[in-house]
Tab-separated table of C-alpha atoms and ligand atoms in Angstrom:
chain	number	residue	atom	x	y	z
A	281	UNK	CA	1.526	-36.856	-5.736
A	282	UNK	CA	4.125	-36.858	-2.958
A	283	UNK	CA	3.781	-33.504	-1.159
A	284	UNK	CA	6.804	-31.746	0.360
A	285	UNK	CA	4.433	-29.493	2.280
A	286	UNK	CA	0.728	-28.727	2.375
A	287	UNK	CA	0.744	-25.029	1.481
A	288	UNK	CA	3.464	-23.108	-0.320
A	289	UNK	CA	3.332	-19.344	0.135
A	290	UNK	CA	5.176	-17.247	-2.408
A	291	UNK	CA	6.270	-14.046	-0.651
A	292	UNK	CA	6.842	-13.238	3.012
A	293	UNK	CA	5.241	-9.807	3.323
A	294	UNK	CA	2.312	-9.183	5.676
A	295	UNK	CA	-0.060	-11.324	3.600
A	296	UNK	CA	2.337	-14.252	3.465
A	297	UNK	CA	3.379	-14.244	7.106
A	298	UNK	CA	-0.221	-13.821	8.306
A	299	UNK	CA	-1.403	-16.713	6.153
A	300	UNK	CA	1.502	-18.832	7.433
A	301	UNK	CA	0.641	-18.087	11.061
A	302	UNK	CA	-2.977	-19.137	10.556
A	303	UNK	CA	-2.010	-22.342	8.784
A	304	UNK	CA	0.729	-23.553	11.136
A	305	UNK	CA	-1.455	-22.876	14.145
A	306	UNK	CA	-3.841	-25.471	12.693
A	307	UNK	CA	-0.955	-27.894	12.203
A	308	UNK	CA	-0.854	-27.453	8.431
A	309	UNK	CA	2.622	-27.850	6.943
A	310	UNK	CA	3.536	-24.505	5.400
A	311	UNK	CA	6.524	-23.291	3.415
A	312	UNK	CA	7.181	-19.606	2.681
A	313	UNK	CA	9.416	-18.956	-0.310
A	314	UNK	CA	10.716	-15.385	-0.194
A	315	UNK	CA	13.103	-13.880	-2.731
A	316	UNK	CA	14.496	-11.200	-0.396
A	317	UNK	CA	16.901	-11.804	2.481
A	318	UNK	CA	14.233	-10.654	4.941
A	319	UNK	CA	10.514	-10.868	5.650
A	320	UNK	CA	8.245	-7.834	5.420
A	321	UNK	CA	8.106	-7.113	1.693
A	322	UNK	CA	6.915	-3.557	1.128
A	323	UNK	CA	7.280	-2.750	4.797
A	324	UNK	CA	10.855	-2.318	5.928
A	325	UNK	CA	11.955	-0.712	9.189
A	326	UNK	CA	15.700	-0.208	8.972
A	327	UNK	CA	18.610	1.940	10.104
A	328	UNK	CA	19.138	4.870	7.768
A	329	UNK	CA	21.879	7.302	6.928
A	330	UNK	CA	19.769	10.024	8.574
A	331	UNK	CA	20.586	9.015	12.148
A	332	UNK	CA	17.617	6.901	13.191
A	333	UNK	CA	15.602	3.854	12.191
A	334	UNK	CA	12.788	4.667	9.779
A	335	UNK	CA	10.100	2.931	7.754
A	336	UNK	CA	10.972	2.799	4.085
A	337	UNK	CA	7.573	1.382	3.150
A	338	UNK	CA	4.240	0.895	4.935
A	339	UNK	CA	3.996	3.088	8.031
A	340	UNK	CA	0.608	4.476	9.096
A	341	UNK	CA	-2.301	2.462	10.475
A	342	UNK	CA	-5.649	3.337	12.027
A	343	UNK	CA	-8.397	1.833	14.149
A	344	UNK	CA	-10.831	2.079	11.253
A	345	UNK	CA	-8.669	-0.577	9.577
A	346	UNK	CA	-10.068	-3.644	11.339
A	347	UNK	CA	-7.557	-6.329	10.470
A	348	UNK	CA	-4.398	-4.478	11.385
A	349	UNK	CA	-6.106	-3.073	14.459
A	350	UNK	CA	-6.979	-6.585	15.667
A	351	UNK	CA	-3.294	-7.494	15.367
A	352	UNK	CA	-2.194	-4.359	17.220
A	353	UNK	CA	-4.570	-5.291	20.054
A	354	UNK	CA	-3.559	-8.936	20.045
A	355	UNK	CA	0.143	-8.152	20.391
A	356	UNK	CA	-0.268	-5.082	22.601
A	357	UNK	CA	1.754	-2.791	20.341
A	358	UNK	CA	2.109	0.927	20.978
A	359	UNK	CA	1.357	3.550	18.370
A	360	UNK	CA	2.532	7.152	18.197
A	361	UNK	CA	0.981	10.037	16.297
A	362	UNK	CA	2.777	11.982	13.618
A	363	UNK	CA	3.100	15.588	14.836
A	364	UNK	CA	0.195	17.977	14.527
A	365	UNK	CA	1.128	20.242	11.640
A	366	UNK	CA	0.756	23.978	11.989
A	367	UNK	CA	1.816	25.416	8.626
A	368	UNK	CA	1.137	24.384	5.042
A	369	UNK	CA	2.595	25.458	1.710
A	370	UNK	CA	0.905	24.722	-1.578
A	371	UNK	CA	1.715	25.624	-5.156
A	372	UNK	CA	-0.765	26.962	-7.671
A	373	UNK	CA	0.505	27.627	-11.209
A	374	UNK	CA	4.071	27.925	-9.908
A	375	UNK	CA	3.176	30.375	-7.124
A	376	UNK	CA	3.672	29.315	-3.492
A	377	UNK	CA	0.812	30.003	-1.098
A	378	UNK	CA	0.899	29.454	2.628
A	379	UNK	CA	-1.468	29.226	5.556
A	380	UNK	CA	-2.271	26.961	8.444
A	381	UNK	CA	-2.434	23.233	7.792
A	382	UNK	CA	-6.139	23.401	8.647
A	383	UNK	CA	-6.603	26.149	6.084
A	384	UNK	CA	-5.175	23.909	3.362
A	385	UNK	CA	-7.528	21.098	4.342
A	386	UNK	CA	-10.448	23.543	4.381
A	387	UNK	CA	-9.556	24.620	0.846
A	388	UNK	CA	-9.738	20.968	-0.203
A	389	UNK	CA	-12.978	20.278	1.587
A	390	UNK	CA	-15.600	21.278	-0.983
A	391	UNK	CA	-13.915	19.588	-3.928
A	392	UNK	CA	-13.042	16.392	-2.032
A	393	UNK	CA	-16.584	16.179	-0.700
A	394	UNK	CA	-18.084	16.635	-4.167
A	395	UNK	CA	-15.717	14.168	-5.780
A	396	UNK	CA	-16.514	11.471	-3.224
A	397	UNK	CA	-20.200	12.276	-2.773
A	398	UNK	CA	-21.340	8.917	-4.168
A	399	UNK	CA	-19.041	6.754	-2.067
A	400	UNK	CA	-21.476	5.533	0.577
A	401	UNK	CA	-24.430	5.191	-1.772
A	402	UNK	CA	-22.439	3.175	-4.315
A	403	UNK	CA	-20.586	1.122	-1.691
A	404	UNK	CA	-22.929	0.922	1.337
A	405	UNK	CA	-20.998	-2.154	2.543
A	406	UNK	CA	-17.564	-1.474	1.159
A	407	UNK	CA	-16.223	-5.024	1.588
A	408	UNK	CA	-19.113	-6.406	-0.370
A	409	UNK	CA	-19.055	-5.007	-3.905
A	410	UNK	CA	-18.527	-8.118	-6.049
A	411	UNK	CA	-19.965	-9.046	-8.544
A	412	UNK	CA	-19.766	-5.441	-9.676
A	413	UNK	CA	-23.079	-3.657	-10.238
A	414	UNK	CA	-23.613	-1.973	-13.600
A	415	UNK	CA	-23.109	1.362	-11.848
A	416	UNK	CA	-19.733	0.338	-10.391
A	417	UNK	CA	-18.666	-1.068	-13.761
A	418	UNK	CA	-19.482	2.276	-15.350
A	419	UNK	CA	-17.678	4.212	-12.615
A	420	UNK	CA	-14.656	1.963	-13.098
A	421	UNK	CA	-14.203	3.332	-16.616
A	422	UNK	CA	-13.491	6.769	-15.146
A	423	UNK	CA	-10.075	7.996	-14.032
A	424	UNK	CA	-9.530	10.320	-11.107
A	425	UNK	CA	-8.265	12.962	-13.559
A	426	UNK	CA	-11.485	12.694	-15.580
A	427	UNK	CA	-13.579	12.985	-12.430
A	428	UNK	CA	-11.632	16.074	-11.354
A	429	UNK	CA	-12.105	17.596	-14.825
A	430	UNK	CA	-15.900	17.247	-14.429
A	431	UNK	CA	-15.924	19.467	-11.336
A	432	UNK	CA	-16.315	23.230	-11.446
A	433	UNK	CA	-13.141	24.267	-9.596
A	434	UNK	CA	-10.908	27.313	-9.440
A	435	UNK	CA	-7.166	26.824	-10.198
A	436	UNK	CA	-6.282	26.572	-6.514
A	437	UNK	CA	-8.880	23.911	-5.796
A	438	UNK	CA	-7.862	22.002	-8.924
A	439	UNK	CA	-4.161	22.026	-8.022
A	440	UNK	CA	-4.846	20.894	-4.457
A	441	UNK	CA	-7.286	18.152	-5.449
A	442	UNK	CA	-5.044	16.814	-8.208
A	443	UNK	CA	-2.068	16.856	-5.841
A	444	UNK	CA	-3.937	15.091	-3.059
A	445	UNK	CA	-4.983	12.256	-5.373
A	446	UNK	CA	-1.519	11.938	-6.907
A	447	UNK	CA	-0.365	11.412	-3.307
A	448	UNK	CA	-3.125	8.946	-2.482
A	449	UNK	CA	-2.474	6.857	-5.587
A	450	UNK	CA	1.307	7.275	-5.523
A	451	UNK	CA	0.763	7.875	-9.206
A	452	UNK	CA	-0.699	9.858	-12.060
A	453	UNK	CA	-4.406	10.749	-11.597
A	454	UNK	CA	-4.888	10.057	-15.317
A	455	UNK	CA	-4.063	6.379	-14.611
A	456	UNK	CA	-5.944	6.196	-11.286
A	457	UNK	CA	-9.321	4.476	-11.043
A	458	UNK	CA	-12.103	6.602	-9.552
A	459	UNK	CA	-13.611	3.480	-7.957
A	460	UNK	CA	-10.474	3.140	-5.815
A	461	UNK	CA	-11.030	6.618	-4.409
A	462	UNK	CA	-14.669	5.741	-3.697
A	463	UNK	CA	-13.617	2.533	-1.918
A	464	UNK	CA	-11.236	4.386	0.420
A	465	UNK	CA	-13.868	6.947	1.238
A	466	UNK	CA	-16.656	4.389	1.773
A	467	UNK	CA	-14.395	2.554	4.238
A	468	UNK	CA	-14.023	5.855	6.095
A	469	UNK	CA	-17.828	6.246	6.382
A	470	UNK	CA	-17.840	8.829	3.605
A	471	UNK	CA	-15.634	11.255	5.523
A	472	UNK	CA	-12.551	12.219	3.505
A	473	UNK	CA	-10.840	13.859	6.465
A	474	UNK	CA	-11.109	10.603	8.415
A	475	UNK	CA	-9.754	8.847	5.326
A	476	UNK	CA	-6.786	11.223	5.263
A	477	UNK	CA	-6.211	10.721	8.983
A	478	UNK	CA	-6.188	6.939	8.450
A	479	UNK	CA	-3.533	7.307	5.755
A	480	UNK	CA	-0.951	9.440	7.498
A	481	UNK	CA	-1.359	9.908	11.253
A	482	UNK	CA	-0.712	6.916	13.534
A	483	UNK	CA	2.340	4.710	13.254
A	484	UNK	CA	4.079	2.000	15.267
A	485	UNK	CA	6.165	3.384	18.123
A	486	UNK	CA	8.925	0.866	17.306
A	487	UNK	CA	8.388	0.759	13.570
A	488	UNK	CA	6.172	-1.425	11.394
A	489	UNK	CA	8.662	-4.223	11.959
A	490	UNK	CA	7.287	-4.588	15.502
A	491	UNK	CA	4.041	-5.993	14.109
A	492	UNK	CA	5.792	-8.070	11.488
A	493	UNK	CA	8.063	-9.622	14.112
A	494	UNK	CA	5.113	-10.365	16.398
A	495	UNK	CA	3.219	-12.229	13.682
A	496	UNK	CA	6.385	-14.012	12.535
A	497	UNK	CA	7.039	-15.163	16.120
A	498	UNK	CA	3.734	-17.034	15.961
A	499	UNK	CA	4.651	-18.594	12.625
A	500	UNK	CA	7.992	-20.160	13.488
A	501	UNK	CA	6.641	-23.615	12.691
A	502	UNK	CA	6.602	-22.594	9.035
A	503	UNK	CA	9.539	-23.558	6.846
A	504	UNK	CA	10.794	-20.123	5.741
A	505	UNK	CA	13.161	-20.078	2.774
A	506	UNK	CA	14.687	-16.650	2.231
A	507	UNK	CA	16.774	-15.641	-0.811
A	508	UNK	CA	14.706	-17.981	-2.960
A	509	UNK	CA	12.997	-16.644	-6.071
A	510	UNK	CA	9.988	-18.480	-7.458
A	511	UNK	CA	10.035	-18.623	-11.251
A	512	UNK	CA	7.214	-20.997	-12.137
A	513	UNK	CA	4.081	-22.689	-10.822
A	514	UNK	CA	2.442	-25.714	-12.416
A	515	UNK	CA	-0.979	-26.770	-11.258
A	516	UNK	CA	-2.130	-30.339	-11.827
A	517	UNK	CA	-5.265	-32.221	-10.831
A	518	UNK	CA	-3.814	-33.247	-7.480
A	519	UNK	CA	-1.354	-30.529	-6.518
A	520	UNK	CA	1.034	-27.749	-7.400
A	521	UNK	CA	4.716	-27.745	-8.322
A	522	UNK	CA	6.575	-24.542	-7.496
A	523	UNK	CA	9.883	-24.028	-9.273
A	524	UNK	CA	12.575	-21.894	-7.645
A	525	UNK	CA	15.505	-20.201	-9.325
A	526	UNK	CA	17.960	-22.530	-7.546
A	527	UNK	CA	16.349	-25.449	-9.355
A	528	UNK	CA	14.353	-26.714	-6.378
A	529	UNK	CA	10.839	-27.885	-7.151
A	530	UNK	CA	8.439	-27.918	-4.213
A	531	UNK	CA	5.245	-29.935	-4.345
A	532	UNK	CA	2.230	-28.909	-2.300
A	533	UNK	CA	-1.530	-29.170	-2.116
A	534	UNK	CA	-2.062	-25.422	-2.557
A	535	UNK	CA	0.037	-22.387	-3.368
A	536	UNK	CA	-0.741	-18.854	-2.206
A	537	UNK	CA	0.888	-16.228	-4.407
A	538	UNK	CA	1.326	-12.896	-2.625
A	539	UNK	CA	3.632	-11.103	-5.051
A	540	UNK	CA	2.572	-7.585	-6.062
A	541	UNK	CA	0.281	-7.348	-9.072
A	542	UNK	CA	2.800	-5.403	-11.153
A	543	UNK	CA	5.253	-8.325	-11.067
A	544	UNK	CA	2.744	-11.178	-11.150
A	545	UNK	CA	3.675	-11.852	-14.774
A	546	UNK	CA	7.288	-12.615	-13.770
A	547	UNK	CA	6.132	-16.036	-12.544
A	548	UNK	CA	5.197	-18.525	-15.281
A	549	UNK	CA	1.879	-20.048	-14.204
A	550	UNK	CA	0.457	-23.130	-15.954
A	551	UNK	CA	-2.412	-23.224	-16.755
A	552	UNK	CA	-2.490	-19.417	-16.926
A	553	UNK	CA	-4.354	-17.338	-14.376
A	554	UNK	CA	-7.832	-16.524	-15.573
A	555	UNK	CA	-10.227	-13.591	-15.452
A	556	UNK	CA	-7.897	-11.211	-17.306
A	557	UNK	CA	-5.634	-10.669	-14.289
A	558	UNK	CA	-2.463	-11.388	-16.292
A	559	UNK	CA	-3.408	-8.630	-18.730
A	560	UNK	CA	-3.847	-6.269	-15.761
A	561	UNK	CA	-0.414	-7.269	-14.451
A	562	UNK	CA	1.120	-6.596	-17.864
A	563	UNK	CA	-0.623	-3.218	-18.116
A	564	UNK	CA	0.361	-2.388	-14.522
A	565	UNK	CA	-1.773	-0.838	-11.796
A	566	UNK	CA	-1.569	2.858	-11.035
A	567	UNK	CA	1.039	3.264	-8.319
A	568	UNK	CA	4.456	4.217	-9.624
A	569	UNK	CA	5.698	6.759	-7.121
A	570	UNK	CA	8.419	7.357	-4.556
A	571	UNK	CA	8.803	7.949	-0.837
A	572	UNK	CA	11.962	9.589	0.484
A	573	UNK	CA	13.137	10.483	3.986
A	574	UNK	CA	14.987	13.775	4.313
A	575	UNK	CA	17.076	15.265	7.116
A	576	UNK	CA	16.814	19.040	6.941
A	577	UNK	CA	19.106	21.403	8.832
A	578	UNK	CA	17.634	23.045	11.925
A	579	UNK	CA	14.122	23.135	13.277
A	580	UNK	CA	12.032	23.904	10.192
A	581	UNK	CA	8.682	23.799	11.966
A	582	UNK	CA	5.821	21.349	11.758
A	583	UNK	CA	4.780	21.862	8.172
A	584	UNK	CA	3.177	20.081	5.219
A	585	UNK	CA	3.519	20.965	1.542
A	586	UNK	CA	1.467	19.971	-1.482
A	587	UNK	CA	1.758	20.482	-5.236
A	588	UNK	CA	-0.080	19.074	-8.237
A	589	UNK	CA	0.713	15.810	-9.982
A	590	UNK	CA	3.252	17.400	-12.354
A	591	UNK	CA	5.643	17.937	-9.460
A	592	UNK	CA	8.538	15.511	-9.003
A	593	UNK	CA	7.908	15.545	-5.241
A	594	UNK	CA	4.374	16.655	-4.569
A	595	UNK	CA	3.797	16.092	-0.836
A	596	UNK	CA	5.947	16.660	2.242
A	597	UNK	CA	5.187	16.123	5.926
A	598	UNK	CA	7.281	16.910	9.001
A	599	UNK	CA	7.804	13.786	11.113
A	600	UNK	CA	10.555	13.991	13.785
A	601	UNK	CA	13.015	16.334	15.473
A	602	UNK	CA	16.565	14.923	15.514
A	603	UNK	CA	19.500	16.530	17.329
A	604	UNK	CA	18.382	20.027	16.401
A	605	UNK	CA	17.528	19.042	12.807
A	606	UNK	CA	14.199	17.993	11.275
A	607	UNK	CA	13.235	14.719	9.615
A	608	UNK	CA	10.597	15.035	6.938
A	609	UNK	CA	9.052	12.525	4.566
A	610	UNK	CA	8.318	13.347	0.928
A	611	UNK	CA	6.351	11.597	-1.794
A	612	UNK	CA	6.216	11.927	-5.570
A	613	UNK	CA	3.928	10.307	-8.135
A	614	UNK	CA	6.604	9.082	-10.585
A	615	UNK	CA	9.702	7.031	-9.932
A	616	UNK	CA	12.714	7.668	-12.147
A	617	UNK	CA	12.473	11.468	-12.285
A	618	UNK	CA	14.831	12.130	-9.390
A	619	UNK	CA	17.870	10.460	-7.861
A	620	UNK	CA	16.523	9.630	-4.402
A	621	UNK	CA	20.075	9.354	-3.060
A	622	UNK	CA	21.068	12.856	-4.170
A	623	UNK	CA	20.528	15.402	-1.361
A	624	UNK	CA	20.940	18.356	-3.732
A	625	UNK	CA	18.288	17.023	-6.157
A	626	UNK	CA	15.826	16.523	-3.290
A	627	UNK	CA	16.714	19.937	-1.865
A	628	UNK	CA	15.960	21.572	-5.231
A	629	UNK	CA	12.483	20.049	-5.156
A	630	UNK	CA	11.810	21.104	-1.556
A	631	UNK	CA	12.971	24.647	-2.282
A	632	UNK	CA	10.140	24.996	-4.779
A	633	UNK	CA	8.011	25.470	-1.641
A	634	UNK	CA	10.603	26.668	0.841
A	635	UNK	CA	13.850	28.233	-0.442
A	636	UNK	CA	15.162	28.270	3.149
A	637	UNK	CA	15.445	24.478	3.465
A	638	UNK	CA	18.919	22.955	3.560
A	639	UNK	CA	19.055	19.197	3.069
A	640	UNK	CA	21.643	17.365	5.172
A	641	UNK	CA	20.981	13.781	4.032
A	642	UNK	CA	18.416	11.618	2.239
A	643	UNK	CA	17.486	7.941	2.384
A	644	UNK	CA	14.923	5.974	0.381
A	645	UNK	CA	14.111	2.667	-1.227
A	646	UNK	CA	12.703	2.896	-4.749
A	647	UNK	CA	9.930	0.291	-4.598
A	648	UNK	CA	8.722	1.020	-8.100
A	649	UNK	CA	12.172	0.276	-9.535
A	650	UNK	CA	12.595	-2.757	-7.250
A	651	UNK	CA	11.996	-5.906	-9.379
A	652	UNK	CA	10.419	-7.650	-6.360
A	653	UNK	CA	7.677	-5.038	-6.005
A	654	UNK	CA	7.400	-2.891	-9.160
A	655	UNK	CA	4.960	-0.585	-7.336
A	656	UNK	CA	4.451	1.181	-4.025
A	657	UNK	CA	1.048	0.705	-2.394
A	658	UNK	CA	-1.269	-0.948	-4.906
A	659	UNK	CA	-3.968	1.231	-6.487
A	660	UNK	CA	-5.907	0.039	-9.490
A	661	UNK	CA	-6.124	1.911	-12.776
A	662	UNK	CA	-9.488	2.295	-14.560
A	663	UNK	CA	-11.000	-0.923	-16.021
A	664	UNK	CA	-9.082	-3.206	-13.624
A	665	UNK	CA	-11.431	-3.730	-10.673
A	666	UNK	CA	-13.521	-6.531	-12.178
A	667	UNK	CA	-10.583	-8.685	-13.304
A	668	UNK	CA	-8.625	-8.304	-10.074
A	669	UNK	CA	-11.645	-8.873	-7.820
A	670	UNK	CA	-12.647	-11.937	-9.806
A	671	UNK	CA	-9.177	-13.490	-9.777
A	672	UNK	CA	-8.802	-12.829	-6.045
A	673	UNK	CA	-12.039	-14.689	-5.295
A	674	UNK	CA	-11.370	-17.727	-7.494
A	675	UNK	CA	-11.343	-20.721	-5.155
A	676	UNK	CA	-11.651	-23.285	-7.954
A	677	UNK	CA	-7.876	-23.372	-8.482
A	678	UNK	CA	-5.091	-24.780	-6.320
A	679	UNK	CA	-3.277	-21.517	-6.869
A	680	UNK	CA	-4.639	-18.554	-4.880
A	681	UNK	CA	-3.842	-14.872	-5.146
A	682	UNK	CA	-3.507	-13.019	-1.851
A	683	UNK	CA	-2.027	-9.748	-0.670
A	684	UNK	CA	-2.809	-6.119	-0.330
A	685	UNK	CA	-3.352	-5.834	-4.086
A	686	UNK	CA	-6.311	-8.228	-3.840
A	687	UNK	CA	-7.927	-7.191	-0.549
A	688	UNK	CA	-11.674	-6.629	-0.341
A	689	UNK	CA	-11.435	-3.675	2.005
A	690	UNK	CA	-8.289	-1.625	2.552
A	691	UNK	CA	-6.555	-2.731	-0.611
A	692	UNK	CA	-3.249	-0.919	-0.791
A	693	UNK	CA	-2.670	-0.971	2.959
A	694	UNK	CA	-1.051	-3.244	5.522
A	695	UNK	CA	-4.597	-3.904	6.691
A	696	UNK	CA	-5.535	-5.276	3.285
A	697	UNK	CA	-2.507	-7.574	3.220
A	698	UNK	CA	-3.484	-9.027	6.609
A	699	UNK	CA	-7.149	-9.339	5.599
A	700	UNK	CA	-6.272	-11.171	2.426
A	701	UNK	CA	-3.733	-13.465	4.092
A	702	UNK	CA	-6.234	-14.383	6.816
A	703	UNK	CA	-9.105	-15.066	4.455
A	704	UNK	CA	-7.069	-17.096	2.016
A	705	UNK	CA	-5.625	-19.262	4.776
A	706	UNK	CA	-9.053	-19.834	6.361
A	707	UNK	CA	-10.537	-20.797	3.002
A	708	UNK	CA	-7.793	-23.362	2.436
A	709	UNK	CA	-8.246	-24.789	5.965
A	710	UNK	CA	-11.937	-25.279	5.274
A	711	UNK	CA	-11.139	-27.066	2.038
A	712	UNK	CA	-8.602	-29.318	3.754
A	713	UNK	CA	-11.164	-30.237	6.421
A	714	UNK	CA	-13.573	-31.445	3.766
A	715	UNK	CA	-10.823	-33.208	1.777
A	716	UNK	CA	-9.342	-35.100	4.757
B	90	FAD	C1	6.513	3.544	0.097
B	90	FAD	C2	5.323	2.810	0.648
B	90	FAD	C3	4.556	3.416	1.612
B	90	FAD	C4	3.449	2.760	2.138
B	90	FAD	N1	2.731	3.347	3.139
B	90	FAD	C5	1.748	2.638	3.740
B	90	FAD	C6	1.154	3.132	4.931
B	90	FAD	O1	1.534	4.190	5.438
B	90	FAD	N2	0.166	2.376	5.511
B	90	FAD	C7	-0.223	1.173	4.988
B	90	FAD	O2	-1.113	0.534	5.560
B	90	FAD	N3	0.345	0.689	3.878
B	90	FAD	C8	1.337	1.372	3.262
B	90	FAD	N4	1.980	0.847	2.190
B	90	FAD	C9	1.458	-0.384	1.600
B	90	FAD	C10	1.818	-1.650	2.356
B	90	FAD	O3	3.157	-1.598	2.794
B	90	FAD	C11	1.590	-2.837	1.440
B	90	FAD	O4	0.312	-2.767	0.873
B	90	FAD	C12	1.725	-4.169	2.152
B	90	FAD	O5	2.862	-4.199	2.982
B	90	FAD	C13	1.806	-5.268	1.107
B	90	FAD	O6	1.929	-6.527	1.716
B	90	FAD	P1	1.813	-7.837	0.821
B	90	FAD	O7	2.156	-8.986	1.676
B	90	FAD	O8	0.514	-7.850	0.112
B	90	FAD	O9	2.899	-7.655	-0.352
B	90	FAD	P2	4.522	-7.468	-0.210
B	90	FAD	O10	4.855	-6.791	1.054
B	90	FAD	O11	4.951	-6.855	-1.467
B	90	FAD	O12	5.008	-8.981	-0.111
B	90	FAD	C14	5.239	-9.771	-1.256
B	90	FAD	C15	6.557	-10.503	-1.089
B	90	FAD	O13	6.777	-11.310	-2.239
B	90	FAD	C16	8.174	-11.351	-2.485
B	90	FAD	N5	8.374	-11.787	-3.861
B	90	FAD	C17	8.129	-11.082	-4.997
B	90	FAD	N6	8.382	-11.859	-6.074
B	90	FAD	C18	8.776	-13.061	-5.608
B	90	FAD	C19	9.145	-14.285	-6.246
B	90	FAD	N7	9.124	-14.438	-7.572
B	90	FAD	N8	9.533	-15.308	-5.467
B	90	FAD	C20	9.524	-15.207	-4.106
B	90	FAD	N9	9.164	-14.077	-3.455
B	90	FAD	C21	8.785	-13.025	-4.207
B	90	FAD	C22	8.604	-9.924	-2.209
B	90	FAD	O14	9.988	-9.865	-1.959
B	90	FAD	C23	7.773	-9.573	-0.985
B	90	FAD	O15	8.470	-9.841	0.206
B	90	FAD	C24	3.103	1.477	1.659
B	90	FAD	C25	3.889	0.857	0.700
B	90	FAD	C26	5.008	1.513	0.203
B	90	FAD	C27	5.869	0.816	-0.817
């Protein structure tokens, strides 16, 4: 076969650009095919209608996330902390309760600790869980909602725990795999408060784009084709043929597919991907939520708010002061229930905690509705861990799956995307060395 390039990478998010950097630095011809008009995928730092640049997607990082932390060190990027929160509001059976932010976390402590008690025992080395043990297979049948139902909790504890996991999964706890919760906690040495800190505390001083741009600057030798949708991949004995919507067919020695799991079935792959991963893609993983930035009139204080998974918006966190107003970020577990561009609709949701809030403007990107993502941060549903882990580790094919959805460690995070991009690229380099 005549190759146009050595490695074709479908998707230019963190996994794709990291893999490209590794490959071109070894002199391997690499082509990224990206459907959007920009790199970054589910991270997107952009100007907003709220009066400052904000991150529409992936934002927070932490030093317990080793792959992203190595990149932060390598490029010397500055982080800032989200503000320390003083007040919290939480809803229990329609009634608003309030206290310090620490008080709300203390109320969660016993139930979170009990729910995650097995994390370190079951996953002593959390990157190393495949092939799944019989115990992990059994745990993977259980949803977060079922696990919560097993616990002896009062209504307040139940509402808080359910709400916290709807936030963590960006989805419905009834469709959220308990093993995913255990994986997060095991990566945080069994400490759920550290886990929570890792998820929502430290962010890039100049936006997530600062890391993306730094990696991309080391990958300029790659042929990057934006605005190009991949529609099909054919694997033969000696290569791959990648078909794009403009009719171009690219031939390469390997293809790395980094598209989110929920839209994996939009690319026709021949022969089909094995291990049941296509069925998982058709079923869809758990995340289906929304993130929205809100400018609220005046200084509303450094507050957080939480409600259970039935709420349209179920978590809110103060982030920045802006010209006398406040910028807050809100999350909800289900896309499609609220017009994210309608300030009055968002205000109505926020007033369920705080009737004093007056929304000035809103800005969001609906990743779940976006046909190039179909999900927010990937979180598996019950019964999916085996198929996804197996497919992600299959090195017998010329087509490889990479990305945050397939990471061994911090799956769902920027860290996981980098990890997966690095590992996939290194594996292919090793294969090329033995083939040459
Ligand atoms: C709202 C939100 C908040 C988040 N918050 C955090 C956070 O605080 N911290 C954190 O660590 N992570 C967070 N994440 C998760 C993190 O952003 C992602 O896990 C990570 O960026 C995924 O990178 P990726 O390269 O695996 O996939 P993506 O970024 O999805 O990249 C895949 C690329 O493939 C492209 N593509 C899709 N289909 C095709 C096709 N057919 N042809 C060509 N190209 C195609 C897409 O356009 C995309 O650019 C968040 C995500 C969202 C959406």
